[in-house]
Short mmCIF file of C-alpha atoms in Angstrom, two decimals:
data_model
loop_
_atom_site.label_atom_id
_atom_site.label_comp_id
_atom_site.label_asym_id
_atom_site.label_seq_id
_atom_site.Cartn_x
_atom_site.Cartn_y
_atom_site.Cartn_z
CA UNK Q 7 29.42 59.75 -226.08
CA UNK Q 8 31.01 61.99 -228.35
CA UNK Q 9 30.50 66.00 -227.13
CA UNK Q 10 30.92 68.45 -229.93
CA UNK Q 11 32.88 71.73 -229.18
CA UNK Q 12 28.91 73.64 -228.93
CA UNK Q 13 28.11 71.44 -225.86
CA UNK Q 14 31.54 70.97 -224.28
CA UNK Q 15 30.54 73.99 -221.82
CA UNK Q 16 26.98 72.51 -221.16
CA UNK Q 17 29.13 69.04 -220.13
CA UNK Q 18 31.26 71.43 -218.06
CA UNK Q 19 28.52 73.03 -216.14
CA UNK Q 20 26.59 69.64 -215.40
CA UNK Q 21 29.98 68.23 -214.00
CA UNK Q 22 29.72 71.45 -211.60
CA UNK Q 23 26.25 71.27 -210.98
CA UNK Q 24 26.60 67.91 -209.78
CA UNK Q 25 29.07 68.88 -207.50
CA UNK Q 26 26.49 71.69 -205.53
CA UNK Q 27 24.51 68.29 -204.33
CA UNK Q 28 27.83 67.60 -201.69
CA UNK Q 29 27.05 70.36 -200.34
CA UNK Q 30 23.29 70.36 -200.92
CA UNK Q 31 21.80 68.40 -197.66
CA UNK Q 32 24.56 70.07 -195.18
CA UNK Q 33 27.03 67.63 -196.50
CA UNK Q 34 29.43 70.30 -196.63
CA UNK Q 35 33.12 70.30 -198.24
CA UNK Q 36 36.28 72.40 -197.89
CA UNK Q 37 37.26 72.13 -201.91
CA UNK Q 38 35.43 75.37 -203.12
CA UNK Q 39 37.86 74.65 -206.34
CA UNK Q 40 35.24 73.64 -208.55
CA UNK Q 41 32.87 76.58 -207.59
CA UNK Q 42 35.33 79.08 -209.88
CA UNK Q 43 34.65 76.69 -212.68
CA UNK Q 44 30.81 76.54 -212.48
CA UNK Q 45 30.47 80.04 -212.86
CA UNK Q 46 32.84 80.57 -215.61
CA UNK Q 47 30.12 79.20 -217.41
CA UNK Q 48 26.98 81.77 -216.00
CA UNK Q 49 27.82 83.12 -219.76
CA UNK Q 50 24.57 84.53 -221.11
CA UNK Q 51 23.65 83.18 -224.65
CA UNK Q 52 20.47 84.80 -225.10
CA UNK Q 53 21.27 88.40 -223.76
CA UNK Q 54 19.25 90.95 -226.47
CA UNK Q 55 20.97 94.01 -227.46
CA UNK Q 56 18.44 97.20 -226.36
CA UNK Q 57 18.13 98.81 -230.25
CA UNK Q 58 16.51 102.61 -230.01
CA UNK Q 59 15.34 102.15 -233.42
CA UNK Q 60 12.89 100.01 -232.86
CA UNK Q 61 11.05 102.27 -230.25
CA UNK Q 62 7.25 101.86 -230.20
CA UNK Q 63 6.75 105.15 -229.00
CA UNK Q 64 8.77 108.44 -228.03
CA UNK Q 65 8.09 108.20 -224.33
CA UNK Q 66 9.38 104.47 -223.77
CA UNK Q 67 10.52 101.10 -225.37
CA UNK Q 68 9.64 97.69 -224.06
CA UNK Q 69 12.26 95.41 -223.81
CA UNK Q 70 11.09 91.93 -223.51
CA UNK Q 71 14.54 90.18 -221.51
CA UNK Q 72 15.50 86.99 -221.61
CA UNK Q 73 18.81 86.55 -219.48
CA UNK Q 74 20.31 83.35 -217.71
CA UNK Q 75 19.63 81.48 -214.75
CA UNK Q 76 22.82 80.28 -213.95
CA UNK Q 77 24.06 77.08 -215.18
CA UNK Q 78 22.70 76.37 -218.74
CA UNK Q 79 20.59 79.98 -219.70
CA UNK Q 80 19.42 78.67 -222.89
CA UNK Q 81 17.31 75.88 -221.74
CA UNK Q 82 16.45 76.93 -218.52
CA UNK Q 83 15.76 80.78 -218.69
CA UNK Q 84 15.85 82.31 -222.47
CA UNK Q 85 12.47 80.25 -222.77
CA UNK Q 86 10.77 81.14 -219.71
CA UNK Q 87 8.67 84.41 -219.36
CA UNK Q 88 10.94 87.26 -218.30
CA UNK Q 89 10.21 90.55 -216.96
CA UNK Q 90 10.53 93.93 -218.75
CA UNK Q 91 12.58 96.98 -219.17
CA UNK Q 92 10.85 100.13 -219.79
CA UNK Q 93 13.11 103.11 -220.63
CA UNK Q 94 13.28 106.36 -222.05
CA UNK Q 95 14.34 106.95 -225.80
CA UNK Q 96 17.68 109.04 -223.92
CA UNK Q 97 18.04 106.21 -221.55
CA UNK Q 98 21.88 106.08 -221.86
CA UNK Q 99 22.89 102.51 -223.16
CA UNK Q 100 25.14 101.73 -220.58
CA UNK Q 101 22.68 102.48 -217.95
CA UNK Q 102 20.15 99.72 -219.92
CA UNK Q 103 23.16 97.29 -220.00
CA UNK Q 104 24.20 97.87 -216.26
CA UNK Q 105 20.58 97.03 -216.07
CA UNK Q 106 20.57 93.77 -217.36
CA UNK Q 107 23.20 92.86 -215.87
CA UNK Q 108 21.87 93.44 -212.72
CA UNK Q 109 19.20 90.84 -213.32
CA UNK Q 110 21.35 88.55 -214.51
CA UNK Q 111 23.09 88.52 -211.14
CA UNK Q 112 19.88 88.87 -209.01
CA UNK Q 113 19.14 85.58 -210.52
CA UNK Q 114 22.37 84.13 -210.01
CA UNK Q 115 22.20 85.00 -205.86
CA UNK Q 116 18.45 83.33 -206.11
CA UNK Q 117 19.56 80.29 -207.90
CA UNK Q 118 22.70 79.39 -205.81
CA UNK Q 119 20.74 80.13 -202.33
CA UNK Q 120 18.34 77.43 -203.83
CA UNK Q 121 20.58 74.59 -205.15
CA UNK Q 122 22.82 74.84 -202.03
CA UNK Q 123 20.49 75.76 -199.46
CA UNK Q 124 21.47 74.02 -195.98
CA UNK Q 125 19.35 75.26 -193.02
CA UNK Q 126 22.69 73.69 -190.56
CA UNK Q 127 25.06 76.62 -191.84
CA UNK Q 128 25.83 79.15 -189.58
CA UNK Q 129 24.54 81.41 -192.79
CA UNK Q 130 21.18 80.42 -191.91
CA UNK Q 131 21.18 80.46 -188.45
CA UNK Q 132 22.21 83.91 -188.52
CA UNK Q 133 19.01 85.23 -190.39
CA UNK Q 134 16.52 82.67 -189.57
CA UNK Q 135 15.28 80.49 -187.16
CA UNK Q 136 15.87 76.42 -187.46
CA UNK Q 137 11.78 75.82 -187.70
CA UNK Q 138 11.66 78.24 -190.63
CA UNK Q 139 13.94 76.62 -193.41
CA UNK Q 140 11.16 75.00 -195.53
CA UNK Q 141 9.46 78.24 -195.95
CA UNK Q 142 12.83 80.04 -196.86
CA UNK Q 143 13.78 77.14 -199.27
CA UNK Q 144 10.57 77.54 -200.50
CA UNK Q 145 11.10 80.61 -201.17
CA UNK Q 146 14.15 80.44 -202.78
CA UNK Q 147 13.16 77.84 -205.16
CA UNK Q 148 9.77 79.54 -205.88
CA UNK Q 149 12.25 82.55 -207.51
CA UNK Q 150 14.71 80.27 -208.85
CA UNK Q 151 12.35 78.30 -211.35
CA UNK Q 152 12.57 75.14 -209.11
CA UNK Q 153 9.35 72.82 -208.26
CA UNK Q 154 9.05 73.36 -204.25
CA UNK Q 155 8.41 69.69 -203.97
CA UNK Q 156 11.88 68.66 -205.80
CA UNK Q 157 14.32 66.25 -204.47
CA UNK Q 158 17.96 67.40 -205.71
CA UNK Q 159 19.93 64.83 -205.89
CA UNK Q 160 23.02 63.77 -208.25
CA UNK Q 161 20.91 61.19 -210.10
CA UNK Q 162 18.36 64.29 -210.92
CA UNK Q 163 19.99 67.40 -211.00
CA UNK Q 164 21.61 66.91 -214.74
CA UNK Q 165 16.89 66.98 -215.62
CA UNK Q 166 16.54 69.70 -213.72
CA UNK Q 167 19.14 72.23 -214.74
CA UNK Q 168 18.41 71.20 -218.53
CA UNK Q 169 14.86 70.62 -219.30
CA UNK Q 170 12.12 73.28 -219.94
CA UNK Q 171 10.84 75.17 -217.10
CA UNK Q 172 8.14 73.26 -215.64
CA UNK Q 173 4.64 74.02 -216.13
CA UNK Q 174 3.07 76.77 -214.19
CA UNK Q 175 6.15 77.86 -212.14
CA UNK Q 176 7.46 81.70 -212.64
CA UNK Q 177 4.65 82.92 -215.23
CA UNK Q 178 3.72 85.78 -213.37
CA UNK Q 179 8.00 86.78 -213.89
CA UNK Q 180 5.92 88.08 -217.15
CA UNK Q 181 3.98 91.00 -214.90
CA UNK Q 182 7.18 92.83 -213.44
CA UNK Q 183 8.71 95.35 -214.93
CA UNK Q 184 11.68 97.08 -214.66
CA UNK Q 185 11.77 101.16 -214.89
CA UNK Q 186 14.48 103.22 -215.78
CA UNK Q 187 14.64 107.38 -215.22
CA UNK Q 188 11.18 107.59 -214.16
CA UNK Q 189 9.81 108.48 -210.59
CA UNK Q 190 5.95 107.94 -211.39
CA UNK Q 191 6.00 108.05 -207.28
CA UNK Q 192 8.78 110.63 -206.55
CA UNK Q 193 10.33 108.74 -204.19
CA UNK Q 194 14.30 108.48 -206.20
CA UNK Q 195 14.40 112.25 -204.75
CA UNK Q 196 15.65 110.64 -201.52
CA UNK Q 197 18.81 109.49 -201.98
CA UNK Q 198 17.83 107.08 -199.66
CA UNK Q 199 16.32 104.63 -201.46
CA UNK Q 200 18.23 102.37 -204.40
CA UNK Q 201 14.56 101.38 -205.76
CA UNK Q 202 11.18 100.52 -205.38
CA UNK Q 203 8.05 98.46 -205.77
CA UNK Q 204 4.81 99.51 -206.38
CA UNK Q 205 1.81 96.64 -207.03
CA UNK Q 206 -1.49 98.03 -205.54
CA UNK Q 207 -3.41 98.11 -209.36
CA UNK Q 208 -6.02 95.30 -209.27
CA UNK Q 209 -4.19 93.00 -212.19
CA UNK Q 210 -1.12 93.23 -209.64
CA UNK Q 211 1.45 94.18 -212.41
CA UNK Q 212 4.96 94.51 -210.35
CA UNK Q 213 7.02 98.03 -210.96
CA UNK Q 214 10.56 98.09 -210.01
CA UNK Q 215 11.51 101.74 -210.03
CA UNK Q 216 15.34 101.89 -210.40
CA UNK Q 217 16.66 105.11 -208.96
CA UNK Q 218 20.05 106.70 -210.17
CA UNK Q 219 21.63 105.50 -206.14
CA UNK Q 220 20.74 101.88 -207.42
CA UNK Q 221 23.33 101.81 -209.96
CA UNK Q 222 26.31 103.39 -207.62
CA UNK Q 223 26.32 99.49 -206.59
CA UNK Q 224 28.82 97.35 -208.70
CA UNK Q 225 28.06 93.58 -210.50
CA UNK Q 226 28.79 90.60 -209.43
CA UNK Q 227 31.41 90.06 -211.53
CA UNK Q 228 33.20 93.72 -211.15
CA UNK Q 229 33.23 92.86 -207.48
CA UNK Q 230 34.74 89.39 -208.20
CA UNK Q 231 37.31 90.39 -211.22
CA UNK Q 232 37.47 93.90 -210.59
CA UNK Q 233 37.70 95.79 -214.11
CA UNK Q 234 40.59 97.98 -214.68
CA UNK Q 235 39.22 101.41 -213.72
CA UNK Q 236 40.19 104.26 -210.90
CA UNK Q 237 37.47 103.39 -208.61
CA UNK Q 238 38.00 99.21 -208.44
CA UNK Q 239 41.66 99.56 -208.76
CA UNK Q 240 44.86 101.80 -207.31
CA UNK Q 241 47.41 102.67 -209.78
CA UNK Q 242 49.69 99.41 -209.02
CA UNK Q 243 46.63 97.68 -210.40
CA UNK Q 244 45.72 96.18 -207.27
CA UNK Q 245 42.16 95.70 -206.37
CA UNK Q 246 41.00 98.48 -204.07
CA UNK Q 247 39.05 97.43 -200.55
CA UNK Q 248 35.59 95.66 -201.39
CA UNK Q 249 36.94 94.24 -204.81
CA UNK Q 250 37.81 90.88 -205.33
CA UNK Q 251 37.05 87.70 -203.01
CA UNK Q 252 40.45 88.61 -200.86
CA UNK Q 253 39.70 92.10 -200.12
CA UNK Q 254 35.85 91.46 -199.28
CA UNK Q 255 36.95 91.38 -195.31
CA UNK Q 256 35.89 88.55 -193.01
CA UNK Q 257 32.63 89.46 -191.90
CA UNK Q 258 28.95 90.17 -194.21
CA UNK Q 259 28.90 93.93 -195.21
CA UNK Q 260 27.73 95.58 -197.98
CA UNK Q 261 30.96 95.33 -199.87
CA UNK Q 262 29.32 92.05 -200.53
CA UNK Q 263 26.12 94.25 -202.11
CA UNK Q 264 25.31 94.36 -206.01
CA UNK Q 265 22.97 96.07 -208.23
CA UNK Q 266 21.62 92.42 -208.20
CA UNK Q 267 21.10 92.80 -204.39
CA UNK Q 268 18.69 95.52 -204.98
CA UNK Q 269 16.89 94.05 -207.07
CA UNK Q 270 16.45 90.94 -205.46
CA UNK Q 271 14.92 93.12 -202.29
CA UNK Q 272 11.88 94.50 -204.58
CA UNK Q 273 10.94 90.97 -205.82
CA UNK Q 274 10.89 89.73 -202.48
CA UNK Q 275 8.13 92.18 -201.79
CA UNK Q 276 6.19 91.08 -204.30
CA UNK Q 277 3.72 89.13 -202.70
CA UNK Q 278 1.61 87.81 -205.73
CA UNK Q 279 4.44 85.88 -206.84
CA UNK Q 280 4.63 83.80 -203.62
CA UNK Q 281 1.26 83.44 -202.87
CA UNK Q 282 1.78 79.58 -203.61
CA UNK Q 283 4.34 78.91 -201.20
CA UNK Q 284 3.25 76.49 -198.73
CA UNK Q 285 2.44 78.85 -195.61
CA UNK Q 286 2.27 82.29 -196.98
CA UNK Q 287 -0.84 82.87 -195.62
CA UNK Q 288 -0.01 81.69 -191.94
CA UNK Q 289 3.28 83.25 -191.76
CA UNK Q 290 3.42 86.49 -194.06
CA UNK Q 291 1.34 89.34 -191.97
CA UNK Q 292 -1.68 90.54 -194.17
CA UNK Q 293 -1.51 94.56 -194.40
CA UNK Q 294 -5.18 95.74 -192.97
CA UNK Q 295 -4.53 99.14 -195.04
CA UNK Q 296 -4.30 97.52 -198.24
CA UNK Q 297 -7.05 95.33 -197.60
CA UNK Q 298 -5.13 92.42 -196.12
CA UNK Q 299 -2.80 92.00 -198.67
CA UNK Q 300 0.32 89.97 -197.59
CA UNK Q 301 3.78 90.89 -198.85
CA UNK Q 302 6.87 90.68 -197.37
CA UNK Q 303 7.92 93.96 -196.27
CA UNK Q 304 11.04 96.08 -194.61
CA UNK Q 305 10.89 96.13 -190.75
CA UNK Q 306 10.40 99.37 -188.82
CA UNK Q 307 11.04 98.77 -185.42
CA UNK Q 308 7.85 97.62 -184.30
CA UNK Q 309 8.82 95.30 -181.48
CA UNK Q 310 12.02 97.62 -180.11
CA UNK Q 311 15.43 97.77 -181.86
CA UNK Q 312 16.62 98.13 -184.29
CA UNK Q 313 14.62 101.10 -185.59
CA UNK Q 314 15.07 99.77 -189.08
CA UNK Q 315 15.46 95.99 -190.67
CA UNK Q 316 17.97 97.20 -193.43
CA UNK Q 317 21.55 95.56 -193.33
CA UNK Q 318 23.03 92.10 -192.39
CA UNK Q 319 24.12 93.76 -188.93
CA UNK Q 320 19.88 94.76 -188.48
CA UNK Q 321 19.08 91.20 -189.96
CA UNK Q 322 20.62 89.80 -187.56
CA UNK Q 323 19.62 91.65 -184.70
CA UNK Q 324 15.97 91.45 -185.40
CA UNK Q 325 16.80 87.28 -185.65
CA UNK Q 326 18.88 86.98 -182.17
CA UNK Q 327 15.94 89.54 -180.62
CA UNK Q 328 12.58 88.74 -182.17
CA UNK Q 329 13.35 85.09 -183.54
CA UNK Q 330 12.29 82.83 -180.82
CA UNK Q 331 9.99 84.87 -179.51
CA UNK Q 332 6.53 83.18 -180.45
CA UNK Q 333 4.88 86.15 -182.51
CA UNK Q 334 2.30 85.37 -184.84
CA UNK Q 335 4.10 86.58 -187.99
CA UNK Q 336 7.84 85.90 -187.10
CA UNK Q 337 9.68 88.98 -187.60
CA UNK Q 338 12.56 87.25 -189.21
CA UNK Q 339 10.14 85.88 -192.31
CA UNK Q 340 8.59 89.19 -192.31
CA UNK Q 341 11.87 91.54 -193.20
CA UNK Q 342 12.86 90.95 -196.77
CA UNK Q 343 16.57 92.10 -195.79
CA UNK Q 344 16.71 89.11 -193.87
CA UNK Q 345 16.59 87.10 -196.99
CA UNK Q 346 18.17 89.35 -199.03
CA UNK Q 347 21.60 89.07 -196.86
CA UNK Q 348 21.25 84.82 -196.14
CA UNK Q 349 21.14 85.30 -199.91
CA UNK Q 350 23.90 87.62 -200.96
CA UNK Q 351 26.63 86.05 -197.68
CA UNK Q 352 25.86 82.38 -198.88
CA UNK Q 353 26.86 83.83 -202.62
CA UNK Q 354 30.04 84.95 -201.65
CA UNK Q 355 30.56 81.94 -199.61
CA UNK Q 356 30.16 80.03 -202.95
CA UNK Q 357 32.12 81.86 -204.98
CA UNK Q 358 34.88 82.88 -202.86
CA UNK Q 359 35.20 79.30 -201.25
CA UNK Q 360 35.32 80.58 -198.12
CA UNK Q 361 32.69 81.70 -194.85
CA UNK Q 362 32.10 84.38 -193.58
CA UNK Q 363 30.79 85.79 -189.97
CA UNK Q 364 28.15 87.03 -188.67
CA UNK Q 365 28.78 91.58 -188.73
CA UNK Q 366 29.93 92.85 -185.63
CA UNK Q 367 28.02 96.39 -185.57
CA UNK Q 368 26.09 98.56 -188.00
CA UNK Q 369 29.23 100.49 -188.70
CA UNK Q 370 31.20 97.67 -189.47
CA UNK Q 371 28.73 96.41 -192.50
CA UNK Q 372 28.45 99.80 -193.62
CA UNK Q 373 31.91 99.47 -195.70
CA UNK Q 374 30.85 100.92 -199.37
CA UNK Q 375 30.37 104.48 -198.28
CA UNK Q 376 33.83 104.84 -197.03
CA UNK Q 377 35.55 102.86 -199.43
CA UNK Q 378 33.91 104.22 -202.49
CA UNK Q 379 30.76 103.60 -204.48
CA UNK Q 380 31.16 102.66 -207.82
CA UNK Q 381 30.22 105.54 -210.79
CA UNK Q 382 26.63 105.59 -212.05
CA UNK Q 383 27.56 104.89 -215.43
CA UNK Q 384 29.36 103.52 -217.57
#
């Protein structure tokens, strides 16, 4: 078959997306070589550029986004329905940008937990319990545009990764949207929180407030090829600590966190958008003071320590203390940062060919602080 030079990259990333099936069912390998290669190609095609001009109104602009979802964007995501930006008509460009790029990555973290998932991994067994991998799969491939009942396998993977998203899965990606520099809840004021959801109206719409601490995370690929700037680099032009694969230490932290990360936390607390998931209602706790409304939400010390579920060290904890316990609603499916950091440590895994452990202390995954956040923008 001859390959013209417009498809020679799609041939590239099938060769590397049939390599994630070694690893898919546990299988695991040693050569991560081919992993630099595959995402080389997460190269958006289909990325719009924001334009003020064409502003509907002077209090916000609508930006309809299609972005990629990781190894051929233009058939898999560009055509699917997409969340959307709202911003301000002085939203700085480079904050809208950053933006996109941050859900370009989120959906990168989603769609490699998915095609490599392997509930054996150490990974897993840190967050989760053994019993619970379906339902995390599930999950995972509910946000990643992949039919729950799919077999991946090396025969199938080349239809999966190029057809048309199938029919049914990820329409309600159409009722979140993304806000920039407004508060409508006044909760950025704590510099506390990075973001957050709100879906209590009765179509149950999805807003993902971004606050200005969101952004002092870096991208995926700033972390991985750190740009040539004062706060990724010292003056040798060496990466600084928690930039590039070799300085992202040995153990999860947040070093490993994006702007990605964060966003990945609010959709996991969208409920409505898992409500298919085979479970949700037996395993996701119902919230009596919303009227029973089940979401995934951020544990708060209920059963005993830790106080809060935040962090891979707290993720942990709340799986080694609470996971084989026998409660209704397993605490370990029930705190989204439990997913969020099997996510983001089996990401870095991936791309930096190499594992790492479990954190040894709170202090120990708090890195980012120290080291140095990145600048809000640009």
């Amino acid at each position: 078959m001859n390959i013209s030079p417009r498809d020679k990259n799609s041939a590239v990333t099938i060769l590397a997306a049939k390599k994630i099936l070694t690893n898919f069912d546990c299988g695991q390998t040693k050569d991560f070589r081919w992993r630099h290669g595959a995402y080389n190609q997460l190269v958006s095609i289909c990325d719009p550029q924001p334009n003020k001009s064409t502003m509907l109104s002077p209090f916000s602009l609508l930006l309809t986004l299609s972005f990629l979802f990781f190894l051929n964007p233009s058939l898999l995501f560009c055509h699917a329905q997409a969340p959307k930006i709202s911003f301000l008509g002085n939203t700085p460009d480079a904050q809208i940008q950053r933006t996109m790029t941050a859900l370009q990555d989120t959906f990168h973290i989603v769609r490699v937990a998915a095609l490599t998932f392997c509930s054996a991994e150490p990974v897993f067994l840190r967050y989760f319990q053994p019993n619970e991998a379906t339902f995390v799969r599930n999950i995972f491939r509910q946000l990643a545009n992949i039919p729950l009942d799919q077999v991946i396998t090396s025969e199938n993977v080349v239809d999966l990764i190029t057809s048309p998203p199938y029919a049914g899965l990820n329409q309600k990606l159409e009722y979140s949207w993304i806000l920039l520099d407004q508060d409508p809840y006044q909760k950025c004021v704590d510099p506390g929180y990075n973001a957050y959801m709100h879906y209590d109206n009765p179509q149950l719409d999805a807003l993902i407030i971004l606050c200005d601490h969101g952004f002092r995370w870096p991208s995926i690929e700033e972390i991985a090829n750190p740009p040539q700037t004062a706060w990724a680099r010292d003056s040798q032009g060496h990466p600084l600590p928690g930039y590039s694969c070799d300085n992202l230490g040995t153990f999860d932290s947040d070093w490993m966190k994006t702007m990605g990360a964060v966003i990945l936390h609010e959709y996991l607390h969208w409920g409505f958008y898992f409500t298919n998931v085979p479970g949700w209602h037996l395993k996701i706790a119902p919230d009596p003071a919303q009227g029973g409304k089940r979401d995934i939400e951020d544990y708060a010390g209920q059963l005993g320590p830790p106080a809060v579920g935040s962090g891979p060290y707290n993720a942990k904890l709340i799986n080694d203390n609470y996971g084989n316990t026998g409660q209704p609603f397993a605490p370990t499916l029930n705190n989204v940062e439990n997913y969020v950091w099997f996510a983001v440590s089996k990401y870095w895994s991936w791309r930096c060919g190499r594992d790492f452990a479990a954190a040894p202390s709170g202090d120990a995954a708090s890195k980012r602080e120290a080291s140095g956040f990145r600048p809000f923008w640009p």
